[in-house]
Short mmCIF file of C-alpha atoms in Angstrom, two decimals:
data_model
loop_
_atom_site.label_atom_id
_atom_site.label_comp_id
_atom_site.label_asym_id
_atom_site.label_seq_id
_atom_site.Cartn_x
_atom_site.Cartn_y
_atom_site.Cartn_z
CA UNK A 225 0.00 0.00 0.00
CA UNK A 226 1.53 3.56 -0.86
CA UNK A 227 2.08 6.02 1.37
CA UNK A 228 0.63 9.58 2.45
CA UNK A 229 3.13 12.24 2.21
CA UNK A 230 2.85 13.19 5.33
CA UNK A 231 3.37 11.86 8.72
CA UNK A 232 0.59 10.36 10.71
CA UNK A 233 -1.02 12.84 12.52
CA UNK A 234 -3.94 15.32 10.87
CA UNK A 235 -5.29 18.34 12.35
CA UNK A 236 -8.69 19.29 11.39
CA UNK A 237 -8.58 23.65 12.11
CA UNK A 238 -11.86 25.41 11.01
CA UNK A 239 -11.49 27.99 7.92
CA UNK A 240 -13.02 30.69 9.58
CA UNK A 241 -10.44 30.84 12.32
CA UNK A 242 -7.31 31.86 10.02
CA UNK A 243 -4.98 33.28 12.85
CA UNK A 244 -5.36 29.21 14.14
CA UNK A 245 -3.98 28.03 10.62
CA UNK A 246 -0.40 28.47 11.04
CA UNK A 247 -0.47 27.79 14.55
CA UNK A 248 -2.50 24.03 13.68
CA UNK A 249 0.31 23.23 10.80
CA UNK A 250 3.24 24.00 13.11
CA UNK A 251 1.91 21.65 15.42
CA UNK A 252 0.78 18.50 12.90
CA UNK A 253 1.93 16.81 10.01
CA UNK A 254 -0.70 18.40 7.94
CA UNK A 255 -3.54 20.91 8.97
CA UNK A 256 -7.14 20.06 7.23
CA UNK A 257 -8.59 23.09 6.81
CA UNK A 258 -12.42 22.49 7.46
CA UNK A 259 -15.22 24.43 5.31
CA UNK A 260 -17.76 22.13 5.82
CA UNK A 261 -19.13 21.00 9.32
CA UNK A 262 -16.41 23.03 11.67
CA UNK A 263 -18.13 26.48 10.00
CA UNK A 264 -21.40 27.65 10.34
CA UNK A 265 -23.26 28.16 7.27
CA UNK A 266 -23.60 31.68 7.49
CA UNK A 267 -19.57 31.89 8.25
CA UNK A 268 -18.62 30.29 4.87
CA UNK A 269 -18.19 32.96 2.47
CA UNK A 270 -15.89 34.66 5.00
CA UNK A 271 -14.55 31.18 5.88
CA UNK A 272 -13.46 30.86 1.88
CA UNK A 273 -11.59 34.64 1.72
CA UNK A 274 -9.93 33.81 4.68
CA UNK A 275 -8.41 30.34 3.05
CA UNK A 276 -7.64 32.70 -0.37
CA UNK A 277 -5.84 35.10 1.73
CA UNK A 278 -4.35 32.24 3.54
CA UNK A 279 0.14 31.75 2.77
CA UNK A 280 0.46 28.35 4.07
CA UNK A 281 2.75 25.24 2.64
CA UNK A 282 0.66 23.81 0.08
CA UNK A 283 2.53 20.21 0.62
CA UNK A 284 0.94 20.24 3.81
CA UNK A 285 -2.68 21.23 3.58
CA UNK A 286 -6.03 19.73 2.78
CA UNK A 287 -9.28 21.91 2.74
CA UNK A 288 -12.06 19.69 3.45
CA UNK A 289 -14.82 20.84 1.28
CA UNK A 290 -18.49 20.79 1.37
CA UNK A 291 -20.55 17.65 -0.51
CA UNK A 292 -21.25 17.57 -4.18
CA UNK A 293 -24.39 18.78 -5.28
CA UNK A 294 -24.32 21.81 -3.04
CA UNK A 295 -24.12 25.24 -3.36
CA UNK A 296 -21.22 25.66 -0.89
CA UNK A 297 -19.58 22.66 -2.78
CA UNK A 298 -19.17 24.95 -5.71
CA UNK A 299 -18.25 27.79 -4.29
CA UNK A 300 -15.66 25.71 -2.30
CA UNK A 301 -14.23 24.59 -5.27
CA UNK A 302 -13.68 28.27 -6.64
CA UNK A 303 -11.66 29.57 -3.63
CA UNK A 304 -9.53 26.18 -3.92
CA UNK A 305 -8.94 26.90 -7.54
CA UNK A 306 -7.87 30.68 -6.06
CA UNK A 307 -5.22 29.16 -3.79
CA UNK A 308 -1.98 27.16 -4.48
CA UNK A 309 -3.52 24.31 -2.42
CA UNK A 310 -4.39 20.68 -4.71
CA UNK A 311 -5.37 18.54 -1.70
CA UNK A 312 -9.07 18.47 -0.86
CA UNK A 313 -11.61 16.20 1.25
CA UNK A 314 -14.72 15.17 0.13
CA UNK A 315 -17.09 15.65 2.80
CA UNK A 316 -19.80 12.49 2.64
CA UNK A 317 -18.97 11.32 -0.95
CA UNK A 318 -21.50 8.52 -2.07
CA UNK A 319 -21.04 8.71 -5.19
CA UNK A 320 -17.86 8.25 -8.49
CA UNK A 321 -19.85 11.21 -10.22
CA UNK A 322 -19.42 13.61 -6.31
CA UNK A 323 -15.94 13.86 -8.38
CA UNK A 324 -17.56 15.50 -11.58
CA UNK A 325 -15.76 18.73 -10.85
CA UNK A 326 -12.26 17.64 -8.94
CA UNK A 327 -10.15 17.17 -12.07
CA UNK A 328 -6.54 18.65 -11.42
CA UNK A 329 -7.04 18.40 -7.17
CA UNK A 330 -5.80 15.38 -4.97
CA UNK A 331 -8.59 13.78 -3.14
CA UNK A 332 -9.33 11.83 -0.40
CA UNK A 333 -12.69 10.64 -0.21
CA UNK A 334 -14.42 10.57 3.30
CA UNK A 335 -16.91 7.87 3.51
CA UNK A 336 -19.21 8.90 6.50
CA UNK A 337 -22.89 7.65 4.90
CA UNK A 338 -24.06 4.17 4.43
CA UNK A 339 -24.00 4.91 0.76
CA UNK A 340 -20.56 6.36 1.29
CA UNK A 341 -19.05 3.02 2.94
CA UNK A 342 -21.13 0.65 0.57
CA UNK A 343 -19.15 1.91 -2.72
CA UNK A 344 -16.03 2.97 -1.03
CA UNK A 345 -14.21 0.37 -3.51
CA UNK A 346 -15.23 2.49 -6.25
CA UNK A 347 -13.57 5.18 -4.70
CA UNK A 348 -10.59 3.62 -4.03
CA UNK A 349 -10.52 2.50 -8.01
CA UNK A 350 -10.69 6.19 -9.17
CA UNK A 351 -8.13 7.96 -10.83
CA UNK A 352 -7.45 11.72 -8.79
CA UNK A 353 -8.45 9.83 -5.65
CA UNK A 354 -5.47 9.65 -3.15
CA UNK A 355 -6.71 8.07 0.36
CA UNK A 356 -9.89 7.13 1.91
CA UNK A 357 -10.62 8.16 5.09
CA UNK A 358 -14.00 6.74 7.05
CA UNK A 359 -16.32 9.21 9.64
CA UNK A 360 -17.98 7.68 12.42
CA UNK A 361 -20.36 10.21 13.75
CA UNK A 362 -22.29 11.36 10.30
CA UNK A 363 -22.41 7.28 9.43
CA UNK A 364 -24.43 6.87 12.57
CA UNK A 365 -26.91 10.03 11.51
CA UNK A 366 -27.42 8.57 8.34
CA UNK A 367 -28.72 5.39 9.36
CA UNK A 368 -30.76 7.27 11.40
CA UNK A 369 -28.71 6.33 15.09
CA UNK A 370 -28.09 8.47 17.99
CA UNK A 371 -24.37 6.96 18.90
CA UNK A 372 -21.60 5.68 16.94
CA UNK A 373 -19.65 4.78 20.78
CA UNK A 374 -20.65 2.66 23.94
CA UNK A 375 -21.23 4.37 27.08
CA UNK A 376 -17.49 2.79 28.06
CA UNK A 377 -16.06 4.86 24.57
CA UNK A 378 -15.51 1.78 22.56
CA UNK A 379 -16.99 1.47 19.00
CA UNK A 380 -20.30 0.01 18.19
CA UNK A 381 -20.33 -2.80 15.94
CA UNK A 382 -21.82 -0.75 13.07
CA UNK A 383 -18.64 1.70 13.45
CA UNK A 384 -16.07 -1.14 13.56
CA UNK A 385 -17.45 -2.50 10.79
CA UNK A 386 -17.93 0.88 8.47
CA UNK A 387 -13.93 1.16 9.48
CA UNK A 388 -12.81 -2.48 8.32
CA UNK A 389 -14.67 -1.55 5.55
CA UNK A 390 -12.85 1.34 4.13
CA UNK A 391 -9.44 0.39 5.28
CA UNK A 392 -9.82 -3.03 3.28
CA UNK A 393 -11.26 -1.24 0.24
CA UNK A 394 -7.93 1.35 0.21
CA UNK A 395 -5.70 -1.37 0.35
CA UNK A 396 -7.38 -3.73 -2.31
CA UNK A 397 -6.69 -0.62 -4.69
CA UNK A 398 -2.92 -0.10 -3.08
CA UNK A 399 -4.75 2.66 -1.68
CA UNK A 400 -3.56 4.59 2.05
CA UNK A 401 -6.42 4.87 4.53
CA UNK A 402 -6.99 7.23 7.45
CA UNK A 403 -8.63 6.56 10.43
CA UNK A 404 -11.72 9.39 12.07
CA UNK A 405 -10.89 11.37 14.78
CA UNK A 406 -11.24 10.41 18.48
CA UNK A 407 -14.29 13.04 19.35
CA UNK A 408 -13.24 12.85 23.71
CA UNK A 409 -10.25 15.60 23.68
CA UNK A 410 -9.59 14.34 27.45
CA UNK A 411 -9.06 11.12 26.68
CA UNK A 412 -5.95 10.38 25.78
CA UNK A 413 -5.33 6.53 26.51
CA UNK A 414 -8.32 6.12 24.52
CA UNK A 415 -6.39 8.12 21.45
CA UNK A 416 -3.70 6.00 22.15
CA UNK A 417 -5.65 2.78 21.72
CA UNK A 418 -7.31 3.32 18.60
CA UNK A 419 -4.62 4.78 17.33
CA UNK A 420 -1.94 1.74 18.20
CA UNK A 421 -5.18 -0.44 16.50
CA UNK A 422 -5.02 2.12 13.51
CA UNK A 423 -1.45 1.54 12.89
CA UNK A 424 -1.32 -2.44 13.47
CA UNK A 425 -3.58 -2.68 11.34
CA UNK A 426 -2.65 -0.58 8.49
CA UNK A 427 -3.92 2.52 8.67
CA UNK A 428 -1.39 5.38 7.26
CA UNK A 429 -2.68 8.23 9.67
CA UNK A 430 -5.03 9.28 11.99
CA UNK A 431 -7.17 12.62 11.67
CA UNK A 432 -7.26 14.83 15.17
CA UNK A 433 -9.07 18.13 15.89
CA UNK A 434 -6.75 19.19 18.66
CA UNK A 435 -3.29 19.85 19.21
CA UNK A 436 -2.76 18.43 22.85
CA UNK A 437 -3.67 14.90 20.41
CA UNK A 438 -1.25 15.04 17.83
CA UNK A 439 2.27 13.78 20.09
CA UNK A 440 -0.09 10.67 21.23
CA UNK A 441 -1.05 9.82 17.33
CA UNK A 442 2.87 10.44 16.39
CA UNK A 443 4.24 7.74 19.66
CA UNK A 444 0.98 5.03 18.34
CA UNK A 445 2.50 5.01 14.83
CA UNK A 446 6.06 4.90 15.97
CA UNK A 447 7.59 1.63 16.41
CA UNK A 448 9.27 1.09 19.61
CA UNK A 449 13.43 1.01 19.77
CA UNK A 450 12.67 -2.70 20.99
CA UNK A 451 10.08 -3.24 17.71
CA UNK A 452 13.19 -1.89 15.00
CA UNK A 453 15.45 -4.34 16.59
CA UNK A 454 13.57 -7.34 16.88
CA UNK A 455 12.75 -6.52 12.79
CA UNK A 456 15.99 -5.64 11.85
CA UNK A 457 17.28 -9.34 13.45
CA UNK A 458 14.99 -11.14 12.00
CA UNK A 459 15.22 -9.84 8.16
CA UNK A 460 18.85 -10.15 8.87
CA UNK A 461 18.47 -13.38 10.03
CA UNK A 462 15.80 -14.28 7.04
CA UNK A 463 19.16 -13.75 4.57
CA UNK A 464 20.56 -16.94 5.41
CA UNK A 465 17.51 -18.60 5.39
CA UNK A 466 15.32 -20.71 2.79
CA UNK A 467 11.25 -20.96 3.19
CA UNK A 468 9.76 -21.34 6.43
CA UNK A 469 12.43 -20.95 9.63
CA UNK A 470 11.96 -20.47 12.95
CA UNK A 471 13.32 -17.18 14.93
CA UNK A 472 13.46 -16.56 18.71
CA UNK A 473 10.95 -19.16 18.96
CA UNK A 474 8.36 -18.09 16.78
CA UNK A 475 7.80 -19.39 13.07
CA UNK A 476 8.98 -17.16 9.71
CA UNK A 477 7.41 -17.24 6.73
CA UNK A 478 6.28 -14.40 3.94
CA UNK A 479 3.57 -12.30 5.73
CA UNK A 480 5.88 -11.99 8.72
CA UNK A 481 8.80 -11.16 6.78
CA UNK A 482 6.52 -8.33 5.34
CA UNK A 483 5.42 -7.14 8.80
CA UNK A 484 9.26 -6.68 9.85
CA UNK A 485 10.02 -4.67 6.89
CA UNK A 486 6.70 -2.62 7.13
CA UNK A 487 7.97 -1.92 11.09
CA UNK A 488 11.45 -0.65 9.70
CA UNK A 489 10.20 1.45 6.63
CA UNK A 490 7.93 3.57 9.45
CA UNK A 491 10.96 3.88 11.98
CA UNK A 492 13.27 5.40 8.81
CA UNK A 493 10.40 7.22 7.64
CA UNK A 494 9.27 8.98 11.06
CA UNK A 495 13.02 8.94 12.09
#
């Protein structure tokens, strides 16, 4: 599966707060600059000239836009086209035609509807599309639910399974995948959790929307000094070996082999 081209953390920072733009990109891998549900209707034209005004690395921001076939979706699109920045988010895409009117931008395509996880294969298939990330919250509202989380903050089944969903369509299309934000800003060992689960099980980064979360996403998707040794021995050890061997007491084949290297291209990657 390819890469982002960014580290693992993503700050969502709402466009009508500009003097919070620099500020959210200093401290995160990339800032997602939100025009959709972080801005109140009425804010959004101001939202926009704030983002056109806006001087910002354009490697390292995404504006998440407003959904296709509104009227804040195309004016979205014409203060993107007024800035240097190519990277946008689909807010609830359900449809291949929702990117009618993206050619020339980078897009990740957030599946937060039923209809949105249901074809998320087809979004991972189409050209212009660069990641899929999943949302847990508007998933929940569209099936007409009140709670994506139990009361103890774990995932309902329907979330767990919207998220194996999307994550396994991004990687059938060598696709990257990032995982929704953790809603509780207090808690922190939660973050960690899902986040450790995010990166064990392939997910390329996790979206945040605030700073204080962005050091705990960064340690979950770091392997451990202990983790880089253990990998680096064993694919050292896997040069003098043919097939199936056994290694510190556990058995070696192909899909473990993979898992070591996968453990020491993120340590050289996030040094």
């Amino acid at each position: 599966m390819s890469d982002l081209p960014w580290g693992p953390a993503l700050l969502f920072c709402p466009a009508d707060r500009p003097e919070r733009y620099a500020k959210a990109l200093e401290r995160a891998d990339a800032v997602i600059i939100d025009l959709e549900d972080a801005v109140d209707p009425a804010a959004r034209p101001a939202a926009r000239e704030a983002l056109i005004g806006s001087q910002l690395d354009p490697a390292r921001v995404i504006v998440r836009i407003n959904p296709a076939g509104t009227l804040d979706h195309v004016a979205d699109l014409a203060a993107v086209r007024a800035t240097p920045y190519r990277t946008v988010m689909l807010a609830k895409t359900e449809r291949v035609s929702d990117f009618a009117a993206l050619d020339g931008l980078r897009v990740i395509a957030l599946c937060e509807t039923a209809a949105g996880v249901l074809r998320a294969p087809e979004f991972a298939a189409t050209s212009g599309v660069i990641a899929l990330m999943w949302g847990a919250e508007d998933l929940v509202a569209s099936l007409g639910g009140t709670a994506s989380r139990h009361a103890d903050g774990t995932y309902r089944s329907i979330a767990v399974h919207a998220r194996s969903a999307v994550l396994i369509a991004a990687g059938a299309f060598g696709k990257p995948a990032i995982d929704t934000v953790h809603v509780d800003i207090g808690d922190l060992d939660g973050l960690a959790s899902e986040a450790e689960d995010a990166s064990a099980v392939g997910f390329a980064a996790t979206a945040c929307i605030h700073p204080g979360q962005v050091d705990v996403i960064r340690a979950a998707y770091r392997p451990s000094e202990e983790e880089v040794a253990f990998a680096r021995d064993l694919l050292a050890a896997a040069g003098e070996q043919q097939g199936v061997f056994r290694f510190r007491g556990r058995m070696v084949d192909g899909p473990v082999l993979r898992h070591a290297e996968t453990v020491v291209h993120r340590s050289e990657a996030r040094g």
